[in-house]
């Protein structure tokens, strides 16, 4: 048995340069398996792309009958490559819509569809990213966010499924580990745990891609004080969250954008940290600058026995695409993940 369990996200083999052919799911799974990973995070875009190829026509993301029909083949493909599906991801912009609104009804209808996909591919965990829908229309009441997560957990529970809630550093309310943990605690369901992430935590509490330094800057906060503030938060994490409530630790670093990103949302409304997340996230020891070893150590200090999952979005330092051989890239990812865990074990917070 492996010393620790590892996973690789299927969407992490995207971010190829413009004009490059996209890898098939079969190619991705082959590379991930050959590198020695035991699990995958199955990206919903890969489900849609596979279903479109399977049916010979473009399948829409809400055509659940067609998606489920193709999922039988996905499940067989995963087994053939001796892998297991850790979770289906990323389920986004779910919680906090006004009661009785069309958006809330659509969010729950989407949840029902994703549950069908989970059943068909054979996974028991749904990753839910903290919503980045603006407020308004999103509720500012944290109890509303918890209520919705509780209802989603109740939909998952009869199937033996779990909800894995992740803080996204550009989210409207759940940007840090502490915020999502409080939301999850209020939801108070046995099948809710957290997906923590080295990039998301450093991105929320330490980094700022709109600054030339790449760090959060205030007139009354030195770089040393910022780092100590970050470490204090990680020490609190290590003594606050029970190990069994951390389902997954996702691993990635971040490039420091040069020049810095604009401090305004883009034309789609995506906030700067969200833009940064989409293509500026390399694996550890591959050009990033974030204090991710510290986050890894903090999670270890909880007694964590879950899965370490490499989820990177590496479009190169400019974020516009990076050529990568899938087999070489996943082998390097597995090696660098092992190195990160070894380095984290030597660190004291």
mmCIF file of C-alpha atoms in Angstrom:
data_model
loop_
_atom_site.group_PDB
_atom_site.id
_atom_site.type_symbol
_atom_site.label_atom_id
_atom_site.label_comp_id
_atom_site.label_asym_id
_atom_site.label_seq_id
_atom_site.Cartn_x
_atom_site.Cartn_y
_atom_site.Cartn_z
ATOM 1 C CA UNK A 1 0.000 0.000 0.000
ATOM 2 C CA UNK A 2 1.269 3.501 -0.879
ATOM 3 C CA UNK A 3 2.526 5.687 1.979
ATOM 4 C CA UNK A 4 -0.019 8.331 0.965
ATOM 5 C CA UNK A 5 -2.777 8.432 -1.608
ATOM 6 C CA UNK A 6 -2.382 10.594 -4.697
ATOM 7 C CA UNK A 7 -4.619 11.961 -7.416
ATOM 8 C CA UNK A 8 -4.345 14.035 -10.582
ATOM 9 C CA UNK A 9 -7.104 16.192 -12.054
ATOM 10 C CA UNK A 10 -8.022 15.390 -15.651
ATOM 11 C CA UNK A 11 -8.528 19.097 -16.423
ATOM 12 C CA UNK A 12 -4.900 19.728 -15.461
ATOM 13 C CA UNK A 13 -3.722 18.351 -18.797
ATOM 14 C CA UNK A 14 -5.446 21.214 -20.603
ATOM 15 C CA UNK A 15 -3.999 24.751 -21.008
ATOM 16 C CA UNK A 16 -2.164 23.815 -24.192
ATOM 17 C CA UNK A 17 -1.140 26.649 -26.569
ATOM 18 C CA UNK A 18 -3.794 27.992 -28.934
ATOM 19 C CA UNK A 19 -4.164 25.779 -31.986
ATOM 20 C CA UNK A 20 -2.935 22.642 -30.236
ATOM 21 C CA UNK A 21 -5.084 19.541 -30.388
ATOM 22 C CA UNK A 22 -6.757 18.649 -27.108
ATOM 23 C CA UNK A 23 -5.988 15.342 -25.458
ATOM 24 C CA UNK A 24 -8.635 12.643 -25.322
ATOM 25 C CA UNK A 25 -9.772 11.371 -21.939
ATOM 26 C CA UNK A 26 -8.166 8.022 -22.791
ATOM 27 C CA UNK A 27 -4.814 9.754 -23.375
ATOM 28 C CA UNK A 28 -5.131 11.661 -20.105
ATOM 29 C CA UNK A 29 -5.989 8.574 -18.076
ATOM 30 C CA UNK A 30 -3.144 6.640 -19.654
ATOM 31 C CA UNK A 31 -0.631 9.299 -18.675
ATOM 32 C CA UNK A 32 -1.998 9.678 -15.140
ATOM 33 C CA UNK A 33 -1.965 5.935 -14.532
ATOM 34 C CA UNK A 34 1.509 5.430 -15.996
ATOM 35 C CA UNK A 35 2.885 8.100 -13.635
ATOM 36 C CA UNK A 36 1.677 6.102 -10.641
ATOM 37 C CA UNK A 37 -1.306 8.122 -9.453
ATOM 38 C CA UNK A 38 -4.079 6.046 -7.890
ATOM 39 C CA UNK A 39 -7.008 8.437 -8.334
ATOM 40 C CA UNK A 40 -8.327 11.105 -10.658
ATOM 41 C CA UNK A 41 -10.440 14.167 -10.159
ATOM 42 C CA UNK A 42 -12.852 13.811 -13.056
ATOM 43 C CA UNK A 43 -13.525 17.195 -14.624
ATOM 44 C CA UNK A 44 -17.066 17.753 -15.840
ATOM 45 C CA UNK A 45 -15.721 19.350 -19.069
ATOM 46 C CA UNK A 46 -14.019 16.030 -19.789
ATOM 47 C CA UNK A 47 -17.329 14.219 -19.279
ATOM 48 C CA UNK A 48 -19.024 16.548 -21.787
ATOM 49 C CA UNK A 49 -16.173 16.228 -24.304
ATOM 50 C CA UNK A 50 -16.141 12.427 -24.024
ATOM 51 C CA UNK A 51 -19.936 12.242 -24.400
ATOM 52 C CA UNK A 52 -19.782 14.437 -27.505
ATOM 53 C CA UNK A 53 -17.204 12.134 -29.048
ATOM 54 C CA UNK A 54 -19.138 9.050 -27.952
ATOM 55 C CA UNK A 55 -22.407 10.224 -29.508
ATOM 56 C CA UNK A 56 -20.827 11.865 -32.551
ATOM 57 C CA UNK A 57 -22.465 15.230 -31.866
ATOM 58 C CA UNK A 58 -22.037 18.153 -29.521
ATOM 59 C CA UNK A 59 -23.614 17.302 -26.160
ATOM 60 C CA UNK A 60 -24.792 20.152 -23.957
ATOM 61 C CA UNK A 61 -23.755 20.289 -20.303
ATOM 62 C CA UNK A 62 -27.370 19.848 -19.167
ATOM 63 C CA UNK A 63 -28.203 16.904 -21.464
ATOM 64 C CA UNK A 64 -27.948 14.438 -18.599
ATOM 65 C CA UNK A 65 -29.509 11.525 -20.474
ATOM 66 C CA UNK A 66 -26.752 11.701 -23.091
ATOM 67 C CA UNK A 67 -24.036 12.285 -20.486
ATOM 68 C CA UNK A 68 -25.136 9.337 -18.362
ATOM 69 C CA UNK A 69 -25.253 7.075 -21.407
ATOM 70 C CA UNK A 70 -21.596 7.906 -22.121
ATOM 71 C CA UNK A 71 -20.552 7.570 -18.482
ATOM 72 C CA UNK A 72 -20.725 3.780 -18.675
ATOM 73 C CA UNK A 73 -17.828 3.958 -21.124
ATOM 74 C CA UNK A 74 -15.953 6.458 -18.937
ATOM 75 C CA UNK A 75 -16.296 4.132 -15.957
ATOM 76 C CA UNK A 76 -14.924 1.211 -17.982
ATOM 77 C CA UNK A 77 -12.054 3.382 -19.244
ATOM 78 C CA UNK A 78 -11.087 4.371 -15.705
ATOM 79 C CA UNK A 79 -11.092 0.726 -14.604
ATOM 80 C CA UNK A 80 -9.025 -0.256 -17.636
ATOM 81 C CA UNK A 81 -6.355 2.238 -16.577
ATOM 82 C CA UNK A 82 -6.449 0.891 -12.976
ATOM 83 C CA UNK A 83 -7.587 4.221 -11.557
ATOM 84 C CA UNK A 84 -10.374 5.336 -9.216
ATOM 85 C CA UNK A 85 -12.468 8.484 -9.484
ATOM 86 C CA UNK A 86 -11.874 10.526 -6.338
ATOM 87 C CA UNK A 87 -14.544 13.098 -7.148
ATOM 88 C CA UNK A 88 -16.483 14.908 -9.850
ATOM 89 C CA UNK A 89 -15.567 18.576 -10.188
ATOM 90 C CA UNK A 90 -16.038 21.551 -10.265
ATOM 91 C CA UNK A 91 -19.627 22.181 -9.135
ATOM 92 C CA UNK A 92 -19.773 25.989 -8.968
ATOM 93 C CA UNK A 93 -22.078 28.916 -8.211
ATOM 94 C CA UNK A 94 -24.530 26.779 -6.303
ATOM 95 C CA UNK A 95 -25.166 28.244 -2.869
ATOM 96 C CA UNK A 96 -26.776 31.511 -1.787
ATOM 97 C CA UNK A 97 -29.352 32.247 -4.486
ATOM 98 C CA UNK A 98 -32.578 33.912 -3.261
ATOM 99 C CA UNK A 99 -35.254 31.472 -2.112
ATOM 100 C CA UNK A 100 -37.771 30.633 -4.869
ATOM 101 C CA UNK A 101 -35.615 32.341 -7.505
ATOM 102 C CA UNK A 102 -35.226 30.716 -10.949
ATOM 103 C CA UNK A 103 -31.457 30.632 -10.327
ATOM 104 C CA UNK A 104 -31.847 28.578 -7.146
ATOM 105 C CA UNK A 105 -34.235 26.181 -8.861
ATOM 106 C CA UNK A 106 -31.751 25.794 -11.725
ATOM 107 C CA UNK A 107 -28.890 25.182 -9.281
ATOM 108 C CA UNK A 108 -30.758 22.319 -7.613
ATOM 109 C CA UNK A 109 -31.799 20.887 -10.980
ATOM 110 C CA UNK A 110 -28.123 20.924 -11.952
ATOM 111 C CA UNK A 111 -27.277 19.153 -8.698
ATOM 112 C CA UNK A 112 -29.738 16.370 -9.531
ATOM 113 C CA UNK A 113 -28.118 15.979 -12.942
ATOM 114 C CA UNK A 114 -24.599 15.832 -11.530
ATOM 115 C CA UNK A 115 -25.715 13.188 -9.016
ATOM 116 C CA UNK A 116 -26.874 11.064 -11.946
ATOM 117 C CA UNK A 117 -23.428 11.478 -13.528
ATOM 118 C CA UNK A 118 -21.755 10.512 -10.249
ATOM 119 C CA UNK A 119 -23.831 7.348 -10.074
ATOM 120 C CA UNK A 120 -23.010 6.442 -13.660
ATOM 121 C CA UNK A 121 -19.227 6.957 -13.473
ATOM 122 C CA UNK A 122 -18.862 5.449 -10.004
ATOM 123 C CA UNK A 123 -17.666 8.180 -7.660
ATOM 124 C CA UNK A 124 -18.974 9.079 -4.232
ATOM 125 C CA UNK A 125 -17.763 12.665 -3.870
ATOM 126 C CA UNK A 126 -18.853 15.992 -5.347
ATOM 127 C CA UNK A 127 -16.473 18.934 -5.189
ATOM 128 C CA UNK A 128 -18.311 22.214 -4.614
ATOM 129 C CA UNK A 129 -16.366 25.438 -5.101
ATOM 130 C CA UNK A 130 -17.395 28.444 -3.002
ATOM 131 C CA UNK A 131 -19.583 30.607 -5.192
ATOM 132 C CA UNK A 132 -18.259 33.723 -6.901
ATOM 133 C CA UNK A 133 -21.685 34.998 -7.933
ATOM 134 C CA UNK A 134 -21.803 38.715 -7.013
ATOM 135 C CA UNK A 135 -23.878 39.955 -4.106
ATOM 136 C CA UNK A 136 -26.560 40.978 -4.987
ATOM 137 C CA UNK A 137 -28.191 38.817 -6.292
ATOM 138 C CA UNK A 138 -26.345 36.416 -3.974
ATOM 139 C CA UNK A 139 -27.414 36.459 -0.333
ATOM 140 C CA UNK A 140 -25.098 38.113 2.204
ATOM 141 C CA UNK A 141 -26.488 35.928 4.981
ATOM 142 C CA UNK A 142 -24.033 33.080 5.715
ATOM 143 C CA UNK A 143 -26.923 31.033 7.072
ATOM 144 C CA UNK A 144 -28.389 30.931 3.558
ATOM 145 C CA UNK A 145 -25.141 29.473 2.204
ATOM 146 C CA UNK A 146 -25.141 26.811 4.925
ATOM 147 C CA UNK A 147 -28.803 26.024 4.327
ATOM 148 C CA UNK A 148 -28.152 25.330 0.663
ATOM 149 C CA UNK A 149 -25.129 23.128 1.393
ATOM 150 C CA UNK A 150 -27.195 21.176 3.919
ATOM 151 C CA UNK A 151 -29.937 20.610 1.336
ATOM 152 C CA UNK A 152 -27.363 19.490 -1.228
ATOM 153 C CA UNK A 153 -25.791 17.133 1.317
ATOM 154 C CA UNK A 154 -29.255 15.692 1.972
ATOM 155 C CA UNK A 155 -29.655 15.005 -1.759
ATOM 156 C CA UNK A 156 -26.290 13.236 -1.802
ATOM 157 C CA UNK A 157 -26.742 11.227 1.399
ATOM 158 C CA UNK A 158 -29.208 8.538 0.174
ATOM 159 C CA UNK A 159 -26.610 7.514 -2.420
ATOM 160 C CA UNK A 160 -23.794 7.371 0.137
ATOM 161 C CA UNK A 161 -22.228 10.452 -1.488
ATOM 162 C CA UNK A 162 -20.145 13.185 0.157
ATOM 163 C CA UNK A 163 -19.895 16.933 -0.434
ATOM 164 C CA UNK A 164 -16.357 18.312 -0.594
ATOM 165 C CA UNK A 165 -16.495 22.097 -0.102
ATOM 166 C CA UNK A 166 -13.580 24.221 -1.345
ATOM 167 C CA UNK A 167 -12.654 27.833 -0.717
ATOM 168 C CA UNK A 168 -11.884 29.737 -3.905
ATOM 169 C CA UNK A 169 -9.691 32.769 -3.292
ATOM 170 C CA UNK A 170 -11.838 35.009 -5.529
ATOM 171 C CA UNK A 171 -15.175 33.836 -4.087
ATOM 172 C CA UNK A 172 -17.834 36.201 -2.815
ATOM 173 C CA UNK A 173 -17.937 34.789 0.717
ATOM 174 C CA UNK A 174 -15.810 31.622 1.054
ATOM 175 C CA UNK A 175 -12.277 32.781 0.227
ATOM 176 C CA UNK A 176 -10.357 31.169 3.109
ATOM 177 C CA UNK A 177 -10.301 27.873 4.983
ATOM 178 C CA UNK A 178 -11.883 29.533 7.997
ATOM 179 C CA UNK A 179 -14.824 30.943 6.059
ATOM 180 C CA UNK A 180 -15.733 27.657 4.351
ATOM 181 C CA UNK A 181 -15.228 25.718 7.588
ATOM 182 C CA UNK A 182 -17.703 28.012 9.347
ATOM 183 C CA UNK A 183 -20.206 27.611 6.508
ATOM 184 C CA UNK A 184 -19.768 23.826 6.611
ATOM 185 C CA UNK A 185 -20.142 23.712 10.388
ATOM 186 C CA UNK A 186 -23.426 25.617 10.232
ATOM 187 C CA UNK A 187 -24.670 23.192 7.576
ATOM 188 C CA UNK A 188 -24.069 20.448 10.160
ATOM 189 C CA UNK A 189 -24.156 17.357 7.951
ATOM 190 C CA UNK A 190 -22.022 14.261 8.439
ATOM 191 C CA UNK A 191 -21.318 13.976 4.714
ATOM 192 C CA UNK A 192 -19.828 17.484 4.326
ATOM 193 C CA UNK A 193 -16.062 17.932 4.476
ATOM 194 C CA UNK A 194 -13.501 20.272 2.977
ATOM 195 C CA UNK A 195 -11.333 20.355 -0.097
ATOM 196 C CA UNK A 196 -8.352 22.470 0.937
ATOM 197 C CA UNK A 197 -5.946 23.836 -1.659
ATOM 198 C CA UNK A 198 -2.409 25.189 -1.411
ATOM 199 C CA UNK A 199 -2.972 27.771 -4.169
ATOM 200 C CA UNK A 200 -6.352 28.930 -2.908
ATOM 201 C CA UNK A 201 -5.145 29.501 0.651
ATOM 202 C CA UNK A 202 -1.961 31.332 -0.257
ATOM 203 C CA UNK A 203 -3.892 33.187 -2.950
ATOM 204 C CA UNK A 204 -6.449 34.449 -0.460
ATOM 205 C CA UNK A 205 -4.264 35.248 2.542
ATOM 206 C CA UNK A 206 -0.785 35.994 1.196
ATOM 207 C CA UNK A 207 -0.733 36.771 -2.520
ATOM 208 C CA UNK A 208 -2.104 39.498 -4.755
ATOM 209 C CA UNK A 209 -1.613 39.062 -8.530
ATOM 210 C CA UNK A 210 -2.419 42.747 -9.131
ATOM 211 C CA UNK A 211 0.738 43.902 -7.275
ATOM 212 C CA UNK A 212 4.249 43.891 -8.725
ATOM 213 C CA UNK A 213 5.507 42.170 -5.560
ATOM 214 C CA UNK A 214 2.875 39.449 -5.982
ATOM 215 C CA UNK A 215 1.938 39.885 -2.305
ATOM 216 C CA UNK A 216 -0.867 41.552 -0.396
ATOM 217 C CA UNK A 217 0.316 45.064 0.400
ATOM 218 C CA UNK A 218 -0.851 47.581 3.002
ATOM 219 C CA UNK A 219 0.977 50.622 4.317
ATOM 220 C CA UNK A 220 0.952 49.209 7.843
ATOM 221 C CA UNK A 221 1.862 45.609 6.887
ATOM 222 C CA UNK A 222 5.421 44.556 6.106
ATOM 223 C CA UNK A 223 6.272 41.446 4.096
ATOM 224 C CA UNK A 224 7.489 39.793 7.305
ATOM 225 C CA UNK A 225 4.270 40.661 9.142
ATOM 226 C CA UNK A 226 2.186 39.340 6.244
ATOM 227 C CA UNK A 227 4.025 36.028 6.324
ATOM 228 C CA UNK A 228 3.665 35.684 10.080
ATOM 229 C CA UNK A 229 -0.040 36.496 9.791
ATOM 230 C CA UNK A 230 -0.362 33.746 7.194
ATOM 231 C CA UNK A 231 1.502 31.246 9.381
ATOM 232 C CA UNK A 232 -0.703 32.116 12.354
ATOM 233 C CA UNK A 233 -3.782 31.294 10.272
ATOM 234 C CA UNK A 234 -2.241 27.968 9.232
ATOM 235 C CA UNK A 235 -1.442 27.074 12.824
ATOM 236 C CA UNK A 236 -5.081 27.778 13.681
ATOM 237 C CA UNK A 237 -6.190 25.537 10.807
ATOM 238 C CA UNK A 238 -4.021 22.714 12.142
ATOM 239 C CA UNK A 239 -5.702 22.842 15.563
ATOM 240 C CA UNK A 240 -9.256 23.599 14.396
ATOM 241 C CA UNK A 241 -10.329 21.257 11.605
ATOM 242 C CA UNK A 242 -10.594 17.538 12.450
ATOM 243 C CA UNK A 243 -8.498 15.452 10.097
ATOM 244 C CA UNK A 244 -11.500 13.389 9.006
ATOM 245 C CA UNK A 245 -13.230 16.567 7.810
ATOM 246 C CA UNK A 246 -10.503 17.272 5.251
ATOM 247 C CA UNK A 247 -11.349 14.999 2.366
ATOM 248 C CA UNK A 248 -8.742 16.251 -0.124
ATOM 249 C CA UNK A 249 -5.701 18.522 -0.254
ATOM 250 C CA UNK A 250 -5.261 19.938 -3.734
ATOM 251 C CA UNK A 251 -1.744 20.924 -4.714
ATOM 252 C CA UNK A 252 -0.588 23.698 -7.031
ATOM 253 C CA UNK A 253 1.639 26.771 -6.950
ATOM 254 C CA UNK A 254 1.148 30.125 -8.684
ATOM 255 C CA UNK A 255 3.183 32.186 -11.125
ATOM 256 C CA UNK A 256 3.718 35.833 -10.266
ATOM 257 C CA UNK A 257 2.103 37.647 -13.216
ATOM 258 C CA UNK A 258 4.453 39.993 -15.068
ATOM 259 C CA UNK A 259 3.139 42.596 -15.596
ATOM 260 C CA UNK A 260 0.643 42.388 -12.717
ATOM 261 C CA UNK A 261 -2.981 41.742 -13.579
ATOM 262 C CA UNK A 262 -5.516 44.543 -13.656
ATOM 263 C CA UNK A 263 -7.322 45.050 -10.367
ATOM 264 C CA UNK A 264 -10.676 45.060 -12.201
ATOM 265 C CA UNK A 265 -12.886 42.122 -13.217
ATOM 266 C CA UNK A 266 -12.612 41.026 -16.848
ATOM 267 C CA UNK A 267 -15.368 41.322 -19.452
ATOM 268 C CA UNK A 268 -17.075 38.218 -18.057
ATOM 269 C CA UNK A 269 -17.056 39.616 -14.521
ATOM 270 C CA UNK A 270 -14.315 37.260 -13.313
ATOM 271 C CA UNK A 271 -12.308 38.824 -10.495
ATOM 272 C CA UNK A 272 -8.499 39.170 -10.770
ATOM 273 C CA UNK A 273 -7.676 36.190 -8.541
ATOM 274 C CA UNK A 274 -10.086 34.094 -10.607
ATOM 275 C CA UNK A 275 -8.348 35.129 -13.817
ATOM 276 C CA UNK A 276 -5.014 34.263 -12.213
ATOM 277 C CA UNK A 277 -6.291 30.851 -11.142
ATOM 278 C CA UNK A 278 -7.368 29.810 -14.634
ATOM 279 C CA UNK A 279 -3.923 29.622 -16.255
ATOM 280 C CA UNK A 280 -1.165 30.656 -13.850
ATOM 281 C CA UNK A 281 -1.000 27.584 -11.590
ATOM 282 C CA UNK A 282 2.053 25.342 -12.101
ATOM 283 C CA UNK A 283 2.972 22.281 -10.094
ATOM 284 C CA UNK A 284 5.345 22.780 -7.134
ATOM 285 C CA UNK A 285 8.997 23.512 -7.977
ATOM 286 C CA UNK A 286 8.122 24.592 -11.508
ATOM 287 C CA UNK A 287 8.294 28.381 -11.475
ATOM 288 C CA UNK A 288 5.792 29.398 -8.812
ATOM 289 C CA UNK A 289 6.381 31.680 -5.836
ATOM 290 C CA UNK A 290 3.680 30.921 -3.270
ATOM 291 C CA UNK A 291 4.288 29.589 0.281
ATOM 292 C CA UNK A 292 2.615 26.250 -0.386
ATOM 293 C CA UNK A 293 4.898 24.025 1.703
ATOM 294 C CA UNK A 294 3.561 25.766 4.803
ATOM 295 C CA UNK A 295 -0.044 25.030 3.848
ATOM 296 C CA UNK A 296 0.828 21.401 3.185
ATOM 297 C CA UNK A 297 2.438 21.140 6.609
ATOM 298 C CA UNK A 298 -0.580 22.701 8.324
ATOM 299 C CA UNK A 299 -2.874 20.084 6.794
ATOM 300 C CA UNK A 300 -0.472 17.316 7.812
ATOM 301 C CA UNK A 301 -0.523 18.640 11.363
ATOM 302 C CA UNK A 302 -4.255 17.927 11.591
ATOM 303 C CA UNK A 303 -3.437 14.221 11.224
ATOM 304 C CA UNK A 304 -4.691 14.240 7.631
ATOM 305 C CA UNK A 305 -4.934 10.797 6.016
ATOM 306 C CA UNK A 306 -6.821 11.806 2.884
ATOM 307 C CA UNK A 307 -5.744 12.222 -0.732
ATOM 308 C CA UNK A 308 -3.085 14.614 -2.022
ATOM 309 C CA UNK A 309 -4.349 15.692 -5.425
ATOM 310 C CA UNK A 310 -2.416 17.598 -8.066
ATOM 311 C CA UNK A 311 -4.756 20.158 -9.627
ATOM 312 C CA UNK A 312 -2.793 22.575 -11.780
ATOM 313 C CA UNK A 313 -3.739 25.011 -14.526
ATOM 314 C CA UNK A 314 -0.391 25.673 -16.118
ATOM 315 C CA UNK A 315 -0.625 28.014 -19.067
ATOM 316 C CA UNK A 316 2.952 29.192 -18.540
ATOM 317 C CA UNK A 317 4.090 32.402 -16.833
ATOM 318 C CA UNK A 318 1.879 34.491 -19.155
ATOM 319 C CA UNK A 319 -1.095 32.173 -18.714
ATOM 320 C CA UNK A 320 -1.671 31.855 -22.456
ATOM 321 C CA UNK A 321 -0.761 28.190 -22.956
ATOM 322 C CA UNK A 322 2.127 25.839 -22.322
ATOM 323 C CA UNK A 323 3.040 22.837 -24.442
ATOM 324 C CA UNK A 324 3.358 19.683 -22.365
ATOM 325 C CA UNK A 325 3.814 16.030 -23.132
ATOM 326 C CA UNK A 326 1.182 14.355 -20.936
ATOM 327 C CA UNK A 327 3.354 11.411 -19.910
ATOM 328 C CA UNK A 328 6.405 13.500 -19.072
ATOM 329 C CA UNK A 329 4.265 16.075 -17.311
ATOM 330 C CA UNK A 330 2.435 13.615 -15.058
ATOM 331 C CA UNK A 331 5.676 11.792 -14.155
ATOM 332 C CA UNK A 332 7.175 15.133 -13.145
ATOM 333 C CA UNK A 333 4.008 15.980 -11.204
ATOM 334 C CA UNK A 334 4.207 12.747 -9.201
ATOM 335 C CA UNK A 335 7.890 13.324 -8.434
ATOM 336 C CA UNK A 336 7.313 16.929 -7.387
ATOM 337 C CA UNK A 337 4.344 15.951 -5.226
ATOM 338 C CA UNK A 338 6.529 13.468 -3.360
ATOM 339 C CA UNK A 339 9.185 16.169 -2.939
ATOM 340 C CA UNK A 340 6.628 18.631 -1.553
ATOM 341 C CA UNK A 341 5.409 16.124 1.020
ATOM 342 C CA UNK A 342 8.982 15.337 2.044
ATOM 343 C CA UNK A 343 9.794 19.050 2.401
ATOM 344 C CA UNK A 344 6.625 19.707 4.360
ATOM 345 C CA UNK A 345 7.508 16.937 6.802
ATOM 346 C CA UNK A 346 10.770 18.742 7.569
ATOM 347 C CA UNK A 347 9.066 22.092 8.181
ATOM 348 C CA UNK A 348 7.903 23.467 11.498
ATOM 349 C CA UNK A 349 5.197 26.143 11.467
#
